[in-house]
Amino acid sequence: MTTGPRLRLGESLLPGVLAVALFGVMALVVLNTSFTTQMADAGYPEGISITSEIGYAMLDLTALQSTEGNVGNTEPFLAAFILIAVVLDAALDASLVLAKRESEGQPVAALTSVSGSPGSTDSSQVATTDGGFGDEAETDVAREDASDTETGGEDR
Amino acid sequence: MSVAIEYYVLLSMALFCIGLFGILTRRNALMFLMSVEIMLNAANINLIAFAFYHGNLTGQVFALFTMALAAAEVAVGLGIILVLYRNFRDVDVTVPTTMRW
Amino acid sequence: MTYELIAFALFAFVTLTSALGVVLLADPWHSALMLGVTLVSVAVYYVMLAAEFVAMMQILVYVGGVLILITFAVMLTQRDETETSEVVQT
């Protein structure tokens, strides 16, 4: 089963040329740009804790923020913090909806093929992602296995 | 700053182009996900490098937000990939054509 | 100073090589391993840019979360090309 790493080359000449050309254009842009901020601004002042400054910026605690150097110019980010929290919640709900399986052995509505998909030729046999190939020889217990895998799908 | 900012920008551009190349050439949906991760990392390197260059912490905070967003995107993407595999027995992105046109 | 430049060049080589490995290797599992090498070596730049907290979050979120999820997906979907020939008629 273990195979050595093989490279997968061929049929990718045009995207390769495209990517290299894009890199060439962007490198040209960068090398012709002069980054003329004062070099004294680079880096952070000595006596501050960067982690706590990140925390102050993230939670809008501008009163606690250090004013040394340019650190005081850090923008507050509380609204973005809340938005990211909402987005993570939405991602959790979306992955739950995608992982759910409906009770008749039919897949959920998202991304269902209409007819003749290669996975759904036999209605009593659900295409599972886990252990789907093991129980295909016995047709009499296929129903039972299908119900088993359905509960597995619910768990996931 | 002992390493010039141009080197970091060039590195992140090279990473971005590698990710773009991966998206353009592969047909496996998992490889799409990994290439998108590489491109997000390129953007993060840029953010951190410019945060250091300007001496304030906006880029670092924004890089943290980007990482949270990448984690959410991977969670949803893996759900989609598992549903794709369950319905089509394949993760090839050219197989599902019902939503095309 | 020059030591930092040498370290940067070394890790840039590691990052770019493993990123090319991600997009060029045939097996998705090898690609996932190469993605792990890429993510860990990107964390090194964050340490060099005085962003230790972001580097730690990079390790925790990407290597500990995203890479594990990708590994799950690779292992759950990997056997279609190796075992499809054995289960054609059912």
Coordinates of C-alpha atoms in Angstrom, one line a residue:
Chain A
M1 CA 0.0 0.0 0.0
T2 CA 2.8 2.4 0.8
T3 CA 4.2 4.0 -2.3
G4 CA 7.0 6.4 -2.6
P5 CA 6.2 9.9 -3.5
R6 CA 5.6 10.4 -7.2
L7 CA 5.5 13.7 -8.9
R8 CA 2.5 14.4 -11.1
L9 CA 3.7 16.3 -14.1
G10 CA 2.4 16.8 -17.6
E11 CA -0.8 18.6 -18.9
S12 CA 0.1 21.6 -16.8
L13 CA 2.2 23.6 -19.0
L14 CA -0.1 26.5 -19.6
P15 CA -1.1 27.1 -15.9
G16 CA 2.6 26.8 -15.0
V17 CA 3.6 29.4 -17.5
L18 CA 0.7 31.5 -16.3
A19 CA 1.7 31.3 -12.7
V20 CA 5.4 32.0 -13.5
A21 CA 4.3 35.0 -15.6
L22 CA 2.2 36.3 -12.7
F23 CA 5.1 35.9 -10.3
G24 CA 7.3 37.8 -12.8
V25 CA 4.9 40.7 -13.0
M26 CA 4.4 40.9 -9.3
A27 CA 8.2 40.6 -8.7
L28 CA 8.7 43.4 -11.2
V29 CA 6.2 45.6 -9.3
V30 CA 7.8 44.9 -6.0
L31 CA 11.4 45.5 -7.1
N32 CA 10.4 48.8 -8.7
T33 CA 8.7 49.9 -5.5
S34 CA 10.8 51.8 -3.0
F35 CA 9.7 51.1 0.5
T36 CA 10.5 54.5 2.0
T37 CA 9.2 54.4 5.5
Q38 CA 11.9 55.4 8.0
M39 CA 13.8 52.3 9.0
A40 CA 13.5 53.5 12.6
D41 CA 9.9 52.6 12.5
A42 CA 10.6 49.0 11.8
G43 CA 10.4 46.7 14.7
Y44 CA 8.7 47.2 18.0
P45 CA 9.9 49.1 21.1
E46 CA 11.7 47.2 23.8
G47 CA 9.6 47.3 27.0
I48 CA 6.2 46.2 25.7
S49 CA 4.5 42.8 25.6
I50 CA 3.3 42.3 22.1
T51 CA 0.8 39.7 23.0
S52 CA -1.0 41.9 25.5
E53 CA -1.0 44.7 23.0
I54 CA -2.7 42.4 20.5
G55 CA -5.3 41.7 23.2
Y56 CA -5.9 45.4 23.8
A57 CA -6.3 46.1 20.1
M58 CA -8.6 43.2 19.6
L59 CA -10.9 44.1 22.5
D60 CA -10.9 47.9 22.0
L61 CA -9.0 48.6 25.3
T62 CA -7.4 51.6 23.9
A63 CA -6.8 53.1 27.4
L64 CA -4.5 50.3 28.3
Q65 CA -2.6 50.4 25.0
S66 CA 1.0 51.5 25.0
T67 CA 1.9 54.7 23.2
E68 CA 5.5 53.9 22.5
G69 CA 6.7 54.0 19.0
N70 CA 4.0 53.2 16.5
V71 CA 2.2 50.7 18.6
G72 CA -0.3 53.3 19.6
N73 CA -1.4 53.6 16.0
T74 CA -2.9 50.1 16.1
E75 CA -6.6 50.2 15.2
P76 CA -9.2 48.8 17.5
F77 CA -10.8 45.6 16.2
L78 CA -13.8 44.8 18.4
A79 CA -16.4 44.8 15.6
A80 CA -14.2 42.5 13.5
F81 CA -13.8 40.2 16.5
I82 CA -17.5 39.9 16.9
L83 CA -18.0 39.3 13.2
I84 CA -15.4 36.6 13.2
A85 CA -17.2 35.0 16.1
V86 CA -20.5 35.0 14.1
V87 CA -18.7 33.6 11.1
L88 CA -17.2 30.7 13.1
D89 CA -20.7 30.0 14.4
A90 CA -22.1 30.0 10.9
A91 CA -19.3 27.6 9.8
L92 CA -20.1 25.2 12.6
D93 CA -23.8 25.2 11.6
A94 CA -23.0 24.8 8.0
S95 CA -20.7 21.8 8.5
L96 CA -23.4 20.2 10.7
V97 CA -26.0 20.7 8.0
L98 CA -23.6 19.3 5.4
A99 CA -22.8 16.3 7.5
K100 CA -26.4 15.4 8.3
R101 CA -28.1 12.6 6.5
E102 CA -31.8 12.3 6.1
S103 CA -33.8 9.4 7.3
E104 CA -34.7 7.6 4.0
G105 CA -31.2 6.9 3.0
Q106 CA -31.5 9.9 0.6
P107 CA -28.7 12.4 0.8
V108 CA -29.4 15.9 1.9
A109 CA -30.6 18.4 -0.5
A110 CA -27.3 20.3 -1.0
L111 CA -25.3 18.9 -3.9
T112 CA -27.6 16.1 -4.6
S113 CA -27.4 14.8 -8.1
V114 CA -30.7 14.6 -10.0
S115 CA -30.4 11.1 -11.6
G116 CA -27.9 8.6 -12.8
S117 CA -25.1 9.7 -10.5
P118 CA -22.5 7.0 -10.2
G119 CA -23.0 6.8 -6.4
S120 CA -26.7 6.2 -6.3
T121 CA -27.3 3.3 -8.7
D122 CA -28.8 1.1 -6.0
S123 CA -31.2 2.7 -3.7
S124 CA -30.7 0.2 -0.9
Q125 CA -27.0 0.9 -0.8
V126 CA -25.9 4.3 0.4
A127 CA -22.6 5.6 -0.6
T128 CA -21.0 6.2 2.7
T129 CA -17.7 7.7 3.4
D130 CA -16.8 5.3 6.1
G131 CA -16.9 1.6 5.6
G132 CA -19.0 1.9 2.5
F133 CA -17.1 -0.8 0.6
G134 CA -17.1 -3.5 3.3
D135 CA -20.8 -4.4 3.3
E136 CA -21.4 -4.7 -0.3
A137 CA -21.2 -8.4 -0.7
E138 CA -24.1 -9.3 1.5
T139 CA -27.3 -8.0 0.0
D140 CA -29.6 -9.3 2.7
V141 CA -28.0 -7.2 5.4
A142 CA -27.5 -4.2 3.3
R143 CA -30.6 -2.6 4.7
E144 CA -29.3 -3.1 8.2
D145 CA -25.9 -1.8 7.3
A146 CA -27.5 1.2 5.7
S147 CA -29.3 2.0 8.9
D148 CA -26.1 1.6 10.8
T149 CA -24.3 3.9 8.6
E150 CA -27.1 6.4 8.9
T151 CA -26.7 6.6 12.6
G152 CA -23.0 7.0 12.0
G153 CA -23.8 9.9 9.7
E154 CA -25.9 11.4 12.4
D155 CA -23.0 11.2 14.8
R156 CA -20.7 13.0 12.5
Chain B
M1 CA 15.3 44.9 10.4
S2 CA 17.9 42.7 9.1
V3 CA 16.0 40.9 6.4
A4 CA 14.7 43.4 3.9
I5 CA 10.9 43.7 3.4
E6 CA 11.3 42.9 -0.3
Y7 CA 12.4 39.4 0.5
Y8 CA 9.4 38.7 2.5
V9 CA 7.1 40.2 -0.2
L10 CA 8.8 38.1 -2.8
L11 CA 8.5 35.0 -0.8
S12 CA 4.8 35.5 -0.2
M13 CA 4.3 36.2 -3.9
A14 CA 6.0 33.0 -4.8
L15 CA 3.8 31.1 -2.3
F16 CA 0.7 32.8 -3.7
C17 CA 1.7 31.8 -7.3
I18 CA 2.4 28.2 -6.2
G19 CA -1.1 28.0 -4.7
L20 CA -2.6 29.5 -7.8
F21 CA -0.8 27.0 -9.9
G22 CA -2.1 24.2 -7.7
I23 CA -5.7 25.5 -8.1
L24 CA -5.3 25.7 -11.9
T25 CA -3.9 22.3 -12.4
R26 CA -5.4 19.9 -9.9
R27 CA -8.8 18.3 -10.2
N28 CA -9.0 16.8 -6.7
A29 CA -11.1 19.0 -4.4
L30 CA -8.8 18.3 -1.5
M31 CA -5.9 19.8 -3.5
F32 CA -8.0 22.9 -4.0
L33 CA -8.4 23.2 -0.2
M34 CA -4.6 22.8 0.4
S35 CA -3.8 25.3 -2.3
V36 CA -6.1 27.8 -0.8
E37 CA -4.4 27.3 2.5
I38 CA -1.1 28.1 0.9
M39 CA -2.4 31.3 -0.6
L40 CA -3.9 32.4 2.7
N41 CA -0.5 31.7 4.3
A42 CA 1.1 33.9 1.7
A43 CA -1.3 36.7 2.6
N44 CA -0.5 36.2 6.3
I45 CA 3.3 36.5 5.7
N46 CA 2.6 39.8 3.9
L47 CA 0.5 41.1 6.8
I48 CA 3.0 40.2 9.5
A49 CA 5.9 41.5 7.5
F50 CA 4.3 44.9 6.9
A51 CA 3.1 45.0 10.5
F52 CA 6.8 44.7 11.6
Y53 CA 7.9 47.2 9.0
H54 CA 5.4 49.9 10.1
G55 CA 5.9 49.1 13.8
N56 CA 2.3 48.8 14.7
L57 CA 0.2 45.7 15.4
T58 CA -2.7 46.0 13.0
G59 CA -1.3 43.4 10.7
Q60 CA -0.8 40.9 13.4
V61 CA -4.4 41.3 14.7
F62 CA -5.6 41.0 11.1
A63 CA -3.5 37.9 10.5
L64 CA -5.2 36.3 13.5
F65 CA -8.6 37.1 12.0
T66 CA -7.5 35.6 8.7
M67 CA -6.4 32.4 10.5
A68 CA -9.8 32.1 12.2
L69 CA -11.5 32.6 8.8
A70 CA -9.3 30.0 7.2
A71 CA -10.3 27.5 9.9
A72 CA -14.0 28.2 9.3
E73 CA -13.5 27.9 5.6
V74 CA -11.7 24.5 6.0
A75 CA -14.5 23.2 8.2
V76 CA -17.2 24.1 5.6
G77 CA -15.0 22.9 2.7
L78 CA -14.5 19.5 4.3
G79 CA -18.2 19.1 4.8
I80 CA -18.8 19.9 1.2
I81 CA -16.0 17.5 0.1
L82 CA -17.5 14.7 2.2
V83 CA -21.0 15.2 0.8
L84 CA -19.4 15.3 -2.7
Y85 CA -17.7 12.0 -2.0
R86 CA -20.9 10.5 -0.6
N87 CA -23.0 11.4 -3.6
F88 CA -20.5 10.9 -6.4
R89 CA -18.0 8.4 -5.0
D90 CA -15.3 10.8 -6.1
V91 CA -13.7 14.1 -5.1
D92 CA -13.0 15.1 -8.7
V93 CA -14.4 18.6 -9.2
T94 CA -15.3 18.0 -12.8
V95 CA -17.7 15.2 -12.0
P96 CA -20.6 17.2 -10.4
T97 CA -22.2 19.1 -13.2
T98 CA -25.8 19.6 -12.1
M99 CA -25.2 23.1 -10.9
R100 CA -23.3 24.1 -14.0
W101 CA -25.1 26.6 -16.3
Chain C
M1 CA 22.4 40.2 11.0
T2 CA 23.8 38.0 8.3
Y3 CA 22.9 34.9 10.3
E4 CA 19.3 36.0 10.1
L5 CA 19.6 36.4 6.4
I6 CA 21.1 32.9 6.1
A7 CA 18.3 31.5 8.2
F8 CA 15.7 33.3 6.1
A9 CA 17.2 31.9 2.9
L10 CA 17.3 28.4 4.3
F11 CA 13.7 28.5 5.5
A12 CA 12.5 30.2 2.3
F13 CA 14.0 27.3 0.4
V14 CA 12.2 24.8 2.7
T15 CA 8.9 26.6 2.3
L16 CA 9.0 27.0 -1.4
T17 CA 10.2 23.4 -2.0
S18 CA 7.5 21.9 0.2
A19 CA 4.8 24.2 -1.3
L20 CA 5.9 22.9 -4.7
G21 CA 5.6 19.5 -3.3
V22 CA 2.1 20.1 -2.2
V23 CA 1.0 21.1 -5.7
L24 CA 3.1 18.6 -7.6
L25 CA 2.9 15.3 -5.7
A26 CA 0.4 12.8 -7.0
D27 CA -0.8 11.3 -3.8
P28 CA -3.0 13.7 -1.7
W29 CA -1.7 12.2 1.5
H30 CA 1.9 13.2 0.5
S31 CA 0.6 16.6 -0.3
A32 CA -1.0 16.9 3.1
L33 CA 2.4 16.0 4.8
M34 CA 4.1 18.6 2.6
L35 CA 1.5 21.1 3.6
G36 CA 2.4 20.4 7.2
V37 CA 6.1 21.2 6.5
T38 CA 5.0 24.4 4.7
L39 CA 2.9 25.6 7.6
V40 CA 5.5 24.9 10.2
S41 CA 8.2 26.7 8.2
V42 CA 5.9 29.7 7.7
A43 CA 5.7 29.9 11.5
V44 CA 9.4 30.5 11.6
Y45 CA 9.0 33.7 9.7
Y46 CA 6.5 34.9 12.2
V47 CA 9.1 34.3 15.0
M48 CA 11.7 36.2 13.0
L49 CA 9.2 39.1 12.6
A50 CA 8.6 39.4 16.4
A51 CA 5.1 37.9 16.1
E52 CA 5.5 35.0 18.6
F53 CA 1.8 34.9 19.4
V54 CA 0.8 34.6 15.8
A55 CA 3.4 32.0 15.3
M56 CA 2.0 29.9 18.1
M57 CA -1.5 30.4 16.8
Q58 CA -0.3 29.3 13.4
I59 CA 1.0 26.1 14.9
L60 CA -2.1 25.5 16.9
V61 CA -4.7 26.4 14.4
Y62 CA -3.2 25.3 11.1
V63 CA -1.1 22.3 12.1
G64 CA -3.3 21.2 15.0
G65 CA -6.7 21.9 13.4
V66 CA -6.7 22.5 9.7
L67 CA -4.1 19.8 8.9
I68 CA -5.8 17.3 11.0
L69 CA -9.1 18.0 9.3
I70 CA -7.5 17.7 5.9
T71 CA -5.9 14.4 7.0
F72 CA -9.4 13.1 8.0
A73 CA -10.7 14.1 4.6
V74 CA -7.8 12.5 2.8
M75 CA -8.2 9.2 4.6
L76 CA -12.0 9.2 4.3
T77 CA -11.9 9.7 0.5
Q78 CA -8.6 8.1 -0.5
R79 CA -9.6 4.6 -1.5
D80 CA -11.6 5.4 -4.6
E81 CA -8.8 4.9 -7.0
T82 CA -7.2 1.9 -5.2
E83 CA -10.2 -0.3 -4.4
T84 CA -12.8 0.6 -7.0
S85 CA -11.5 -2.2 -9.2
E86 CA -12.2 -4.8 -6.6
V87 CA -15.9 -3.9 -5.9
V88 CA -17.2 -3.3 -9.4
Q89 CA -20.0 -5.9 -9.4
T90 CA -22.2 -5.9 -6.4

